[in-house]
Short mmCIF file of C-alpha atoms in Angstrom, two decimals:
data_model
loop_
_atom_site.label_atom_id
_atom_site.label_comp_id
_atom_site.label_asym_id
_atom_site.label_seq_id
_atom_site.Cartn_x
_atom_site.Cartn_y
_atom_site.Cartn_z
CA UNK A 15 147.18 -113.70 178.88
CA UNK A 16 148.27 -117.03 177.40
CA UNK A 17 145.34 -117.00 175.08
CA UNK A 18 146.37 -113.53 173.73
CA UNK A 19 150.01 -114.49 173.20
CA UNK A 20 148.60 -117.54 171.41
CA UNK A 21 146.53 -115.85 169.06
CA UNK A 22 149.21 -113.14 168.10
CA UNK A 23 151.53 -115.96 167.39
CA UNK A 24 148.99 -117.72 165.27
CA UNK A 25 148.32 -114.51 163.35
CA UNK A 26 152.00 -114.29 162.92
CA UNK A 27 152.42 -117.65 161.67
CA UNK A 28 149.57 -117.22 159.32
CA UNK A 29 150.97 -114.01 158.07
CA UNK A 30 154.43 -115.32 157.53
CA UNK A 31 152.88 -118.49 155.77
CA UNK A 32 150.88 -115.97 153.40
CA UNK A 33 154.07 -114.24 152.77
CA UNK A 34 156.06 -117.20 152.08
CA UNK A 35 153.44 -118.35 149.81
CA UNK A 36 153.23 -115.11 147.85
CA UNK A 37 156.96 -114.87 147.29
CA UNK A 38 156.98 -118.61 146.39
CA UNK A 39 154.32 -117.97 143.61
CA UNK A 40 156.09 -114.69 142.45
CA UNK A 41 159.36 -116.78 141.92
CA UNK A 42 157.47 -119.56 140.17
CA UNK A 43 155.99 -117.02 137.91
CA UNK A 44 159.13 -115.58 137.04
CA UNK A 45 160.94 -119.20 136.31
CA UNK A 46 157.78 -119.93 134.17
CA UNK A 47 158.15 -116.55 132.20
CA UNK A 48 161.82 -117.09 131.68
CA UNK A 49 160.70 -120.72 130.28
CA UNK A 50 158.23 -119.10 127.98
CA UNK A 51 160.82 -116.67 126.63
CA UNK A 52 162.93 -119.57 125.36
CA UNK A 53 160.18 -120.97 123.55
CA UNK A 54 159.45 -117.58 122.07
CA UNK A 55 163.05 -117.47 121.07
CA UNK A 56 162.98 -120.61 119.20
CA UNK A 57 159.49 -120.00 117.52
CA UNK A 58 160.63 -116.87 116.14
CA UNK A 59 163.67 -118.14 114.40
CA UNK A 60 161.43 -120.79 112.92
CA UNK A 61 158.97 -118.06 111.66
CA UNK A 62 161.82 -116.26 110.31
CA UNK A 63 163.34 -119.21 108.37
CA UNK A 64 159.93 -120.35 106.82
CA UNK A 65 159.37 -116.61 105.55
CA UNK A 66 162.91 -116.89 103.79
CA UNK A 67 161.73 -120.18 102.41
CA UNK A 68 158.68 -118.73 101.03
CA UNK A 69 160.39 -115.97 99.13
CA UNK A 70 163.26 -118.38 97.56
CA UNK A 71 160.62 -121.17 96.87
CA UNK A 72 158.62 -118.81 94.69
CA UNK A 73 161.44 -117.64 93.01
CA UNK A 74 162.52 -121.27 92.36
CA UNK A 75 159.30 -122.30 91.00
CA UNK A 76 159.53 -119.20 88.55
CA UNK A 77 162.70 -120.22 87.17
CA UNK A 78 165.62 -119.00 89.63
CA UNK A 79 167.46 -122.39 89.91
CA UNK A 80 170.11 -120.61 91.89
CA UNK A 81 168.01 -120.77 94.73
CA UNK A 82 167.98 -124.31 95.16
CA UNK A 83 170.93 -124.96 97.35
CA UNK A 84 169.74 -122.28 99.78
CA UNK A 85 166.53 -124.01 100.11
CA UNK A 86 168.23 -127.26 100.91
CA UNK A 87 170.47 -125.46 103.63
CA UNK A 88 166.97 -123.65 105.19
CA UNK A 89 164.99 -127.11 105.42
CA UNK A 90 167.89 -128.61 107.30
CA UNK A 91 168.14 -125.61 109.67
CA UNK A 92 164.42 -125.55 110.11
CA UNK A 93 164.09 -129.36 110.92
CA UNK A 94 166.79 -128.77 113.44
CA UNK A 95 165.06 -125.78 115.16
CA UNK A 96 161.90 -128.12 114.99
CA UNK A 97 163.59 -130.73 116.96
CA UNK A 98 164.92 -128.03 119.59
CA UNK A 99 161.63 -126.51 120.11
CA UNK A 100 159.97 -129.96 120.63
CA UNK A 101 162.70 -130.98 123.15
CA UNK A 102 162.13 -127.76 125.10
CA UNK A 103 158.49 -128.42 125.16
CA UNK A 104 159.13 -131.84 126.58
CA UNK A 105 161.58 -130.49 129.30
CA UNK A 106 159.10 -127.72 130.45
CA UNK A 107 157.08 -128.56 133.65
CA UNK A 108 154.10 -126.74 131.97
CA UNK A 109 154.20 -127.79 128.44
CA UNK A 110 152.56 -124.97 126.35
CA UNK A 111 149.58 -125.79 124.11
CA UNK A 112 151.13 -124.69 120.87
CA UNK A 113 150.79 -128.21 119.00
CA UNK A 114 154.49 -127.99 118.17
CA UNK A 115 154.69 -131.42 116.75
CA UNK A 116 151.63 -130.58 114.71
CA UNK A 117 153.37 -127.38 113.61
CA UNK A 118 156.39 -129.56 112.36
CA UNK A 119 154.03 -132.10 110.53
CA UNK A 120 152.39 -129.48 108.55
CA UNK A 121 156.02 -128.23 107.53
CA UNK A 122 156.73 -131.61 106.56
CA UNK A 123 153.73 -132.12 104.77
CA UNK A 124 154.54 -128.69 102.78
CA UNK A 125 157.95 -129.92 101.89
CA UNK A 126 156.51 -133.14 100.32
CA UNK A 127 153.80 -131.32 98.37
CA UNK A 128 154.23 -130.60 94.60
CA UNK A 129 153.40 -126.99 93.97
CA UNK A 130 152.06 -126.06 90.56
CA UNK A 131 152.67 -122.40 90.57
CA UNK A 132 154.59 -119.84 93.14
CA UNK A 133 151.08 -118.45 93.95
CA UNK A 134 150.11 -121.84 95.57
CA UNK A 135 153.21 -122.08 97.37
CA UNK A 136 152.99 -118.63 98.77
CA UNK A 137 149.70 -119.51 100.04
CA UNK A 138 150.44 -122.64 101.56
CA UNK A 139 153.54 -121.04 103.28
CA UNK A 140 151.75 -118.13 104.60
CA UNK A 141 148.83 -120.51 105.99
CA UNK A 142 151.78 -122.19 108.25
CA UNK A 143 153.15 -118.95 109.24
CA UNK A 144 149.87 -117.60 110.29
CA UNK A 145 149.55 -120.55 112.61
CA UNK A 146 153.07 -120.06 114.11
CA UNK A 147 152.53 -116.29 114.71
CA UNK A 148 149.43 -117.49 116.54
CA UNK A 149 151.79 -119.73 118.52
CA UNK A 150 153.79 -116.82 119.80
CA UNK A 151 150.72 -115.42 121.58
CA UNK A 152 149.71 -118.68 123.00
CA UNK A 153 153.09 -118.97 124.60
CA UNK A 154 153.25 -115.52 125.84
CA UNK A 155 149.83 -116.20 127.31
CA UNK A 156 150.63 -119.57 128.84
CA UNK A 157 153.67 -118.31 130.43
CA UNK A 158 152.33 -115.18 132.11
CA UNK A 159 153.73 -112.65 129.99
CA UNK A 160 150.59 -110.99 128.66
CA UNK A 161 149.03 -111.30 132.05
CA UNK A 162 151.91 -109.97 133.99
CA UNK A 163 151.56 -107.62 136.91
CA UNK A 164 154.02 -105.40 135.54
CA UNK A 165 152.38 -102.90 132.99
CA UNK A 166 155.63 -102.43 131.26
CA UNK A 167 156.27 -106.32 130.72
CA UNK A 168 152.75 -106.53 129.29
CA UNK A 169 153.19 -103.81 126.98
CA UNK A 170 156.66 -105.14 125.88
CA UNK A 171 155.10 -108.73 125.42
CA UNK A 172 152.27 -107.45 123.01
CA UNK A 173 154.75 -105.60 121.06
CA UNK A 174 157.32 -108.21 120.79
CA UNK A 175 154.98 -111.21 120.22
CA UNK A 176 152.21 -109.59 118.03
CA UNK A 177 152.89 -105.91 116.51
CA UNK A 178 156.49 -106.45 115.51
CA UNK A 179 156.14 -110.21 114.39
CA UNK A 180 153.24 -109.06 112.42
CA UNK A 181 155.31 -106.18 110.75
CA UNK A 182 157.86 -108.79 109.69
CA UNK A 183 155.37 -110.93 108.10
CA UNK A 184 153.96 -108.11 106.13
CA UNK A 185 157.73 -107.32 105.03
CA UNK A 186 158.21 -111.20 104.27
CA UNK A 187 155.07 -111.15 101.92
CA UNK A 188 156.54 -108.12 100.05
CA UNK A 189 159.83 -110.20 99.86
CA UNK A 190 157.98 -113.18 98.53
CA UNK A 191 155.91 -111.32 96.14
CA UNK A 192 158.85 -109.09 94.76
CA UNK A 193 161.13 -111.96 94.09
CA UNK A 194 158.40 -113.71 92.41
CA UNK A 195 157.72 -110.73 90.14
CA UNK A 196 161.49 -110.28 89.59
CA UNK A 197 161.89 -114.33 88.66
CA UNK A 198 159.18 -113.82 86.27
CA UNK A 199 160.42 -110.42 84.70
CA UNK A 200 156.81 -109.38 84.72
CA UNK A 201 154.13 -107.62 87.26
CA UNK A 202 150.43 -108.76 87.02
CA UNK A 203 147.88 -106.72 87.81
CA UNK A 204 146.78 -108.92 90.75
CA UNK A 205 150.44 -108.85 91.94
CA UNK A 206 150.40 -105.04 91.81
CA UNK A 207 147.35 -104.57 93.75
CA UNK A 208 148.80 -107.00 96.59
CA UNK A 209 152.11 -105.44 96.84
CA UNK A 210 150.38 -101.69 97.13
CA UNK A 211 147.95 -103.13 99.82
CA UNK A 212 150.62 -104.64 101.90
CA UNK A 213 152.75 -101.41 101.56
CA UNK A 214 149.90 -99.53 102.81
CA UNK A 215 149.50 -101.74 105.88
CA UNK A 216 153.17 -101.75 106.61
CA UNK A 217 153.01 -97.89 106.69
CA UNK A 218 150.26 -97.88 109.24
CA UNK A 219 151.90 -100.48 111.38
CA UNK A 220 155.53 -98.85 111.31
CA UNK A 221 154.10 -95.49 112.56
CA UNK A 222 152.94 -96.97 115.88
CA UNK A 223 156.44 -99.06 116.22
CA UNK A 224 159.02 -96.29 115.84
CA UNK A 225 160.15 -96.28 119.35
CA UNK A 226 161.16 -99.85 119.26
CA UNK A 227 162.99 -99.73 115.84
CA UNK A 228 166.21 -97.69 115.66
CA UNK A 229 166.36 -94.39 113.50
CA UNK A 230 168.95 -95.75 111.01
CA UNK A 231 167.04 -99.21 110.47
CA UNK A 232 163.89 -97.23 109.99
CA UNK A 233 165.59 -95.07 107.10
CA UNK A 234 167.02 -98.32 105.51
CA UNK A 235 163.44 -100.10 105.76
CA UNK A 236 161.96 -96.71 104.05
CA UNK A 237 164.75 -96.96 101.32
CA UNK A 238 163.91 -100.48 100.55
CA UNK A 239 160.09 -99.86 100.51
CA UNK A 240 160.61 -97.25 98.05
CA UNK A 241 162.07 -99.45 95.80
CA UNK A 242 159.41 -101.70 95.99
CA UNK A 243 156.66 -98.88 95.89
CA UNK A 244 158.54 -97.16 92.73
CA UNK A 245 158.87 -100.51 90.89
CA UNK A 246 155.27 -101.42 91.70
CA UNK A 247 153.72 -97.99 90.42
CA UNK A 248 155.95 -97.87 87.32
CA UNK A 249 155.43 -101.50 86.70
CA UNK A 250 159.23 -102.05 86.31
CA UNK A 251 159.93 -104.25 89.48
CA UNK A 252 160.18 -107.24 87.01
CA UNK A 253 163.48 -105.66 85.96
CA UNK A 254 165.11 -105.88 89.34
CA UNK A 255 167.37 -109.03 90.12
CA UNK A 256 165.56 -111.29 92.50
CA UNK A 257 168.68 -112.17 94.41
CA UNK A 258 169.24 -108.55 95.29
CA UNK A 259 165.63 -108.12 96.18
CA UNK A 260 165.85 -111.12 98.52
CA UNK A 261 169.12 -110.10 100.12
CA UNK A 262 167.93 -106.40 100.58
CA UNK A 263 164.84 -107.49 102.05
CA UNK A 264 166.19 -110.10 104.29
CA UNK A 265 168.81 -107.45 105.77
CA UNK A 266 165.80 -105.20 106.64
CA UNK A 267 163.75 -108.21 108.11
CA UNK A 268 166.58 -109.46 110.11
CA UNK A 269 166.93 -105.87 111.91
CA UNK A 270 163.40 -106.11 112.90
CA UNK A 271 163.94 -109.63 114.25
CA UNK A 272 166.90 -108.18 116.22
CA UNK A 273 164.56 -105.65 117.88
CA UNK A 274 162.22 -108.55 118.93
CA UNK A 275 165.19 -110.81 120.72
CA UNK A 276 166.30 -107.54 122.28
CA UNK A 277 162.61 -107.03 123.40
CA UNK A 278 162.66 -110.69 124.83
CA UNK A 279 165.89 -109.87 126.58
CA UNK A 280 164.49 -106.53 128.16
CA UNK A 281 161.46 -108.58 129.37
CA UNK A 282 163.86 -111.25 130.86
CA UNK A 283 165.69 -108.58 132.92
CA UNK A 284 162.84 -106.84 134.00
CA UNK A 285 161.13 -110.26 135.16
CA UNK A 286 164.33 -111.59 136.69
CA UNK A 287 165.13 -108.47 138.73
#
């Protein structure tokens, strides 16, 4: 009898230990995911600002000196955000292998370069942005967002760290190229091809992301894209004011970034529940 009671007690203890470990593991995963979301928010802001810098820098090289002061403000903001991201990484118990300091160093190197043309500047910025976009996925993977047991969290993570940021980059490329064209007051054949190709990619991507992008914002986006498409097809995009194109495109892109941040908040609420 004593042996039976002992065996039952041992089983209960082992079961309790297993249950406790499970809940401790679940709690640790939730804490990890919240830390990852903080990193994603910081990096998404960095990507947004580098995209703005790319457009303004291209216009500046092509003669729009009014962009000079805006560039200076953006550069100060970016350096501050890089510092914040590095501090966040250092505070994390499981630092994400993003290479934050390397990314910051590449940004500083870009600032110190002397570009002979807006095309070279555009390419250098785009390479840096591409690396930062990869960093979003690395953080999401490292902090258990893309591998979450909750299918809804996994789906949201895929949309918010890959699909929507890639759409913002396509739109930001449109912004950068259109500002270049407007600053030069002429559209070349290669710019026309680039713009038409990116416009087609945006149409394709947008069709799968409409549930995450409110209807009024979609209409604003489509109206802006029609300005670019018409100006490209009719070869009169160079007649547009570069400052106007920058402001209009930035409004549209910022709305997309708002959707991404709201998506991060939704993930946070689901994980923390």
